[in-house]
mmCIF file of C-alpha atoms in Angstrom:
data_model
loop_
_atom_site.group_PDB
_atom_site.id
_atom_site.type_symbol
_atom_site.label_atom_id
_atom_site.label_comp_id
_atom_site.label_asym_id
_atom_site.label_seq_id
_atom_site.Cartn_x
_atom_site.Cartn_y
_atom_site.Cartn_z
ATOM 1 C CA UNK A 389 78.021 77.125 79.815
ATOM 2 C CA UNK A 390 81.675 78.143 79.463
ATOM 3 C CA UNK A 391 83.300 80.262 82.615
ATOM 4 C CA UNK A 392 86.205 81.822 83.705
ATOM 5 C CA UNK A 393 87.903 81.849 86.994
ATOM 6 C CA UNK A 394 89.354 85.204 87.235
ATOM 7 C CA UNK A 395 92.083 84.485 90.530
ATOM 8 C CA UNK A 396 94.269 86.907 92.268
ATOM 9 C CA UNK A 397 97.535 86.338 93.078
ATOM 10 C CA UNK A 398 99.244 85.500 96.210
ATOM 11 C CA UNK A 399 100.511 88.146 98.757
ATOM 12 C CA UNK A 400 103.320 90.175 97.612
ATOM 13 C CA UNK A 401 106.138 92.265 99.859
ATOM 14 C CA UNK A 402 104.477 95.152 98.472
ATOM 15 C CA UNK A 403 100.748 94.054 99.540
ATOM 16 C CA UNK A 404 102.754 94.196 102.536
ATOM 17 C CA UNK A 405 104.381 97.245 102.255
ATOM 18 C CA UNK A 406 101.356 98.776 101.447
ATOM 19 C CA UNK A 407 102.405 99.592 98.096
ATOM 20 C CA UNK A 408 101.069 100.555 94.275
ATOM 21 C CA UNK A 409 102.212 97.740 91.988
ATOM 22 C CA UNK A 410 100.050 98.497 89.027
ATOM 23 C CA UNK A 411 102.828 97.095 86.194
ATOM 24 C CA UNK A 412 105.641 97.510 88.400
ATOM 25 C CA UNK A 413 106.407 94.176 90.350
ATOM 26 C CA UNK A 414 106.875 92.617 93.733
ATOM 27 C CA UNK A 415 107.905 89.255 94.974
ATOM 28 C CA UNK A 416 105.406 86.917 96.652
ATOM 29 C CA UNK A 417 106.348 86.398 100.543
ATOM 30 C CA UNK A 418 106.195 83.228 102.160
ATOM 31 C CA UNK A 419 102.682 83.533 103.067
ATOM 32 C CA UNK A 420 101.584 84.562 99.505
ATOM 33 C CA UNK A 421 103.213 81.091 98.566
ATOM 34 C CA UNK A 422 101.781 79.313 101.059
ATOM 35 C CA UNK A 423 98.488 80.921 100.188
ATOM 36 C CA UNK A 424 98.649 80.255 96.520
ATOM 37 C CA UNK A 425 99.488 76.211 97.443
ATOM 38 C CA UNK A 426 96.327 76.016 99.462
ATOM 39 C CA UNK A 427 94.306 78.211 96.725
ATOM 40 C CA UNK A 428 95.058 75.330 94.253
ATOM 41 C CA UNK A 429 95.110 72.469 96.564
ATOM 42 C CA UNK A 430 91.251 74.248 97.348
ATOM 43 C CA UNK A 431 89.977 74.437 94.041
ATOM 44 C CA UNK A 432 91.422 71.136 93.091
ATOM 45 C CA UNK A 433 89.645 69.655 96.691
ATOM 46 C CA UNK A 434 86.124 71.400 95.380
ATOM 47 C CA UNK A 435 86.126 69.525 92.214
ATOM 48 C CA UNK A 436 87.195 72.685 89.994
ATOM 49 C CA UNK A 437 88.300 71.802 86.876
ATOM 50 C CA UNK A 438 90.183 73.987 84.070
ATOM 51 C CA UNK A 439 90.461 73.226 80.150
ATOM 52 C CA UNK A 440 92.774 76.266 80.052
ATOM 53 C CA UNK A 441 95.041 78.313 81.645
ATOM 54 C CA UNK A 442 96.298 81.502 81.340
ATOM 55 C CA UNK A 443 98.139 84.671 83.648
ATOM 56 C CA UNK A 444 98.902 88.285 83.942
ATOM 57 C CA UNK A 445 102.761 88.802 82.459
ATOM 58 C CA UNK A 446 103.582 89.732 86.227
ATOM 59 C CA UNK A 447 105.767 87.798 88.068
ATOM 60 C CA UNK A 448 103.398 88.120 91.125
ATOM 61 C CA UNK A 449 100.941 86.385 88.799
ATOM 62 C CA UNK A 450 103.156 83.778 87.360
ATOM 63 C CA UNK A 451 104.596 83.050 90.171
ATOM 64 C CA UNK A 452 100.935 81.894 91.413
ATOM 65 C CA UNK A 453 99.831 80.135 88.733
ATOM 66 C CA UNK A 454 103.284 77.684 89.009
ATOM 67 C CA UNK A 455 102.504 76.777 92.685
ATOM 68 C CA UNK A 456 98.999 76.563 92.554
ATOM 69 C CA UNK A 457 99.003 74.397 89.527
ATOM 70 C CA UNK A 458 102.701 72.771 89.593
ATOM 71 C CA UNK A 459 103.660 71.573 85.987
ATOM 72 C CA UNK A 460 100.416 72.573 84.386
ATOM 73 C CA UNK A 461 101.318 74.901 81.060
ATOM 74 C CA UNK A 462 99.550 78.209 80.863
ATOM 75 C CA UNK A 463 99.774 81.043 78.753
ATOM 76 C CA UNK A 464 101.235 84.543 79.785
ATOM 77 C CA UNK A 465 99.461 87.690 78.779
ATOM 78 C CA UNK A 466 99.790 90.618 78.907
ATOM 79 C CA UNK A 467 96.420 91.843 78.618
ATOM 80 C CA UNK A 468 95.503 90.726 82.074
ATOM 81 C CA UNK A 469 97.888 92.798 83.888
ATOM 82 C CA UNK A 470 96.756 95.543 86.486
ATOM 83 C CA UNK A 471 96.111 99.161 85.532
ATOM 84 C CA UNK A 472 98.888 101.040 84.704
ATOM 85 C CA UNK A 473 99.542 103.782 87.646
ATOM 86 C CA UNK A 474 102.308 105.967 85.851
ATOM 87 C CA UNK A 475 104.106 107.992 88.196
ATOM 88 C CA UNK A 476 102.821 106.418 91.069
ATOM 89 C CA UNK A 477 103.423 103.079 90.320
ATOM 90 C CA UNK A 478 105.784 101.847 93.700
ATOM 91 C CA UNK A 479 104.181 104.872 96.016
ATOM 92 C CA UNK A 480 102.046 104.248 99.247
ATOM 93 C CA UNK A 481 98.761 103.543 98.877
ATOM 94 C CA UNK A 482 98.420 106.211 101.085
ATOM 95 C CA UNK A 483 96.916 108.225 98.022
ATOM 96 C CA UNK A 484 94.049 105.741 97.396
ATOM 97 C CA UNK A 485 92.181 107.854 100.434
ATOM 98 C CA UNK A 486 90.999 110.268 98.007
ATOM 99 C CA UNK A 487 88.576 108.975 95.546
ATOM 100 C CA UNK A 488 89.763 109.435 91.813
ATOM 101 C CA UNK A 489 88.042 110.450 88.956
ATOM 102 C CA UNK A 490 88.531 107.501 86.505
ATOM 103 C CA UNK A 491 91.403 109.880 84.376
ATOM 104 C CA UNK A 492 93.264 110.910 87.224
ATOM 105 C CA UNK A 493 96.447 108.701 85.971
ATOM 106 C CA UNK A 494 96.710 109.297 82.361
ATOM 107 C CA UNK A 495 98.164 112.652 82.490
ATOM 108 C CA UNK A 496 100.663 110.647 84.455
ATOM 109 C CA UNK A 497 101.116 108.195 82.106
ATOM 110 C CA UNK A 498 98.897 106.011 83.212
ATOM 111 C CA UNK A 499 95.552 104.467 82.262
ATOM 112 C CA UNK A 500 92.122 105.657 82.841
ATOM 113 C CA UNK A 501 90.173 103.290 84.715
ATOM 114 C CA UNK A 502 87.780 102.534 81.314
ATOM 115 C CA UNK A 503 90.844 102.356 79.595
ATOM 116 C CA UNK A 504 92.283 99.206 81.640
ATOM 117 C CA UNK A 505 89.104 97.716 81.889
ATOM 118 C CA UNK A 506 88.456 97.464 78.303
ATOM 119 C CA UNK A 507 92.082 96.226 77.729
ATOM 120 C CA UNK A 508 90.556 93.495 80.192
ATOM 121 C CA UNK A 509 87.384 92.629 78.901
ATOM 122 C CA UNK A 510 88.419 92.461 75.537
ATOM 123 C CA UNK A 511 91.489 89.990 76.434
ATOM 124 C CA UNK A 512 88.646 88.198 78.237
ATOM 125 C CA UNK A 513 86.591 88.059 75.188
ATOM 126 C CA UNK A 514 89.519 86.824 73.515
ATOM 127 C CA UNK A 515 90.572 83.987 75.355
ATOM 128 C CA UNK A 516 86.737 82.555 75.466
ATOM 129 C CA UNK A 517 86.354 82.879 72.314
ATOM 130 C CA UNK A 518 89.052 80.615 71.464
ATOM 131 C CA UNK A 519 87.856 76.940 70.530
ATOM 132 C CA UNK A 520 87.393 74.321 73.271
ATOM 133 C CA UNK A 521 87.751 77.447 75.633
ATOM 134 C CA UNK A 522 84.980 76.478 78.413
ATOM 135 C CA UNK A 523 86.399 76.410 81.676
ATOM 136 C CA UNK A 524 89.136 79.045 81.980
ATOM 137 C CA UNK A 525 91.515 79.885 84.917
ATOM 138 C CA UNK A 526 93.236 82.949 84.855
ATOM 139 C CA UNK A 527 95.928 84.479 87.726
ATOM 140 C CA UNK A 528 95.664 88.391 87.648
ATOM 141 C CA UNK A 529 95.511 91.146 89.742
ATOM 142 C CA UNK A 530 93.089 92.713 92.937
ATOM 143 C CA UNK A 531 92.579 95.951 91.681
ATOM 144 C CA UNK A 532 91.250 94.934 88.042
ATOM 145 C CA UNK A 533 88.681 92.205 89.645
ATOM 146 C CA UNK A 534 87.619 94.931 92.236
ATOM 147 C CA UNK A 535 86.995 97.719 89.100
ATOM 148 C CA UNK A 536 85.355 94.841 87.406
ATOM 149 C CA UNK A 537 83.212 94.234 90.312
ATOM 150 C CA UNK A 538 82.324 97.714 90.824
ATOM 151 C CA UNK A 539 81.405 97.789 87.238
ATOM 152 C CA UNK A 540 78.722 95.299 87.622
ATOM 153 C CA UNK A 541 77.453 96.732 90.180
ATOM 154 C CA UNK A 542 78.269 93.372 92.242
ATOM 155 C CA UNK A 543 80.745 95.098 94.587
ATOM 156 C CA UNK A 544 78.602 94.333 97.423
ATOM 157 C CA UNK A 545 79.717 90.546 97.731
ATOM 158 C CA UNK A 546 82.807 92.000 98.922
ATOM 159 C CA UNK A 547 81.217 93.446 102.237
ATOM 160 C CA UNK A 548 82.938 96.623 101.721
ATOM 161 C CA UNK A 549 86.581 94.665 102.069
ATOM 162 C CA UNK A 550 89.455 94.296 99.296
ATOM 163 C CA UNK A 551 89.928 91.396 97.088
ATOM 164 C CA UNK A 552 90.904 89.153 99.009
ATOM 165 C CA UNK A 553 94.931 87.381 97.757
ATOM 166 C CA UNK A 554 94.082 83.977 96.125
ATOM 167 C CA UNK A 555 89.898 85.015 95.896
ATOM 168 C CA UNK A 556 88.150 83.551 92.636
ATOM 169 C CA UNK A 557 85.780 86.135 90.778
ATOM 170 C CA UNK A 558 83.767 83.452 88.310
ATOM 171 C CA UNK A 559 82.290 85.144 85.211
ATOM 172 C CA UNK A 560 79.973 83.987 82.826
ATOM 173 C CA UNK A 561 79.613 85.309 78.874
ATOM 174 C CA UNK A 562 76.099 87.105 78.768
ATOM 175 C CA UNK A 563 75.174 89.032 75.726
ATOM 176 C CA UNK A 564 72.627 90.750 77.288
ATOM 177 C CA UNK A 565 74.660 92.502 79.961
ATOM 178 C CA UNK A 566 76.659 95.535 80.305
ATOM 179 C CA UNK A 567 80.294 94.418 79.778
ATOM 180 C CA UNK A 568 79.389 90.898 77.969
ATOM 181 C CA UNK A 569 79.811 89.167 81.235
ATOM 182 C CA UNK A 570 77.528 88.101 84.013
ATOM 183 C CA UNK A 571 78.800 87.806 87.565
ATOM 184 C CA UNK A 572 78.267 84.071 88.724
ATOM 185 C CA UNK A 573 80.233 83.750 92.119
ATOM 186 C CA UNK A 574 83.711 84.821 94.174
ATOM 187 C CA UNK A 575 84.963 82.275 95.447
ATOM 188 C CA UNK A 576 87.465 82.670 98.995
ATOM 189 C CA UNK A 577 89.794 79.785 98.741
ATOM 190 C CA UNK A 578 91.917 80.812 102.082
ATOM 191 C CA UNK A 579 88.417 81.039 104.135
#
């Protein structure tokens, strides 16, 4: 059964900062280096084993997938960047308080929410359905693998937390469900 390992990046100095990075971009600090080492050094320990590899166009993303799989070639894409925030793209996430309908940031030049996650999915459906395509490791971004989750109605694994820098949502193609995909596992590679 083919799968794909949908991984967040490392911490970034806006993580830190408490920031909206959305297509806008941030460096990874120290620890999100450190963290995306041990993420790879994890997967690699638990027998894990990718036929392909691919990342978000963000250097957060990149950035990842080069330390977490040194010398390993991947494809860039862009269709597995975060959601496009407009306007607020680099404010607090002070306005994530308020709950949003999913349109909020498209009069701001952003993307609705069913917007980016078809952009997703169908980059998704893409990549798997690409010959020899069966065990698939893509670096991306919290906030799309947290709307994906809530989509599924599998939110609850995450105990009411955020996703989790380096954490592994694991997907499986399933006609019969909502979005093509079937949740299989998340995977915490930090602990």
């Amino acid at each position: 059964m083919s799968r794909i390992y949908l991984m967040r990046h490392g911490e970034t100095l806006f993580n830190v900062l408490r920031r909206k990075q959305g297509w806008c971009d941030s460096p990874l600090t120290e620890r999100g280096i450190q963290q995306a080492r041990d993420a790879g050094a994890w997967l690699r320990e638990q027998g894990y084993r990718f036929d392909h590899f691919y990342s978000s166009t963000s250097e957060r993303a990149c950035d990842t997938m080069e330390l977490a799989f040194p010398g390993q070639p991947y494809e860039r894409t862009k269709g597995l960047k975060e959601s496009y925030f407009g306007a607020f793209e680099g404010l607090t996430e002070d306005i994530d308080r308020h709950p949003f309908p999913s349109e909020f940031f498209v009069p701001f030049g952003g993307e609705s929410e069913e917007q980016a996650r078809e952009r997703y999915l169908g980059t998704l459906r893409e990549i798997l359905g690409r010959p020899g395509h069966d065990q698939v490791l893509c670096v991306t971004h919290g906030g799309i693998l947290m709307r994906l989750m809530r989509a599924m109605g599998v939110a609850e694994h995450l105990g009411g937390k955020r996703m989790g820098n380096c954490s592994v949502l694991v997907l499986e193609p399933a006609l019969g469900e909502r979005f093509g995909f079937a949740f299989k596992d998340l995977l915490n590679p930090l602990g």
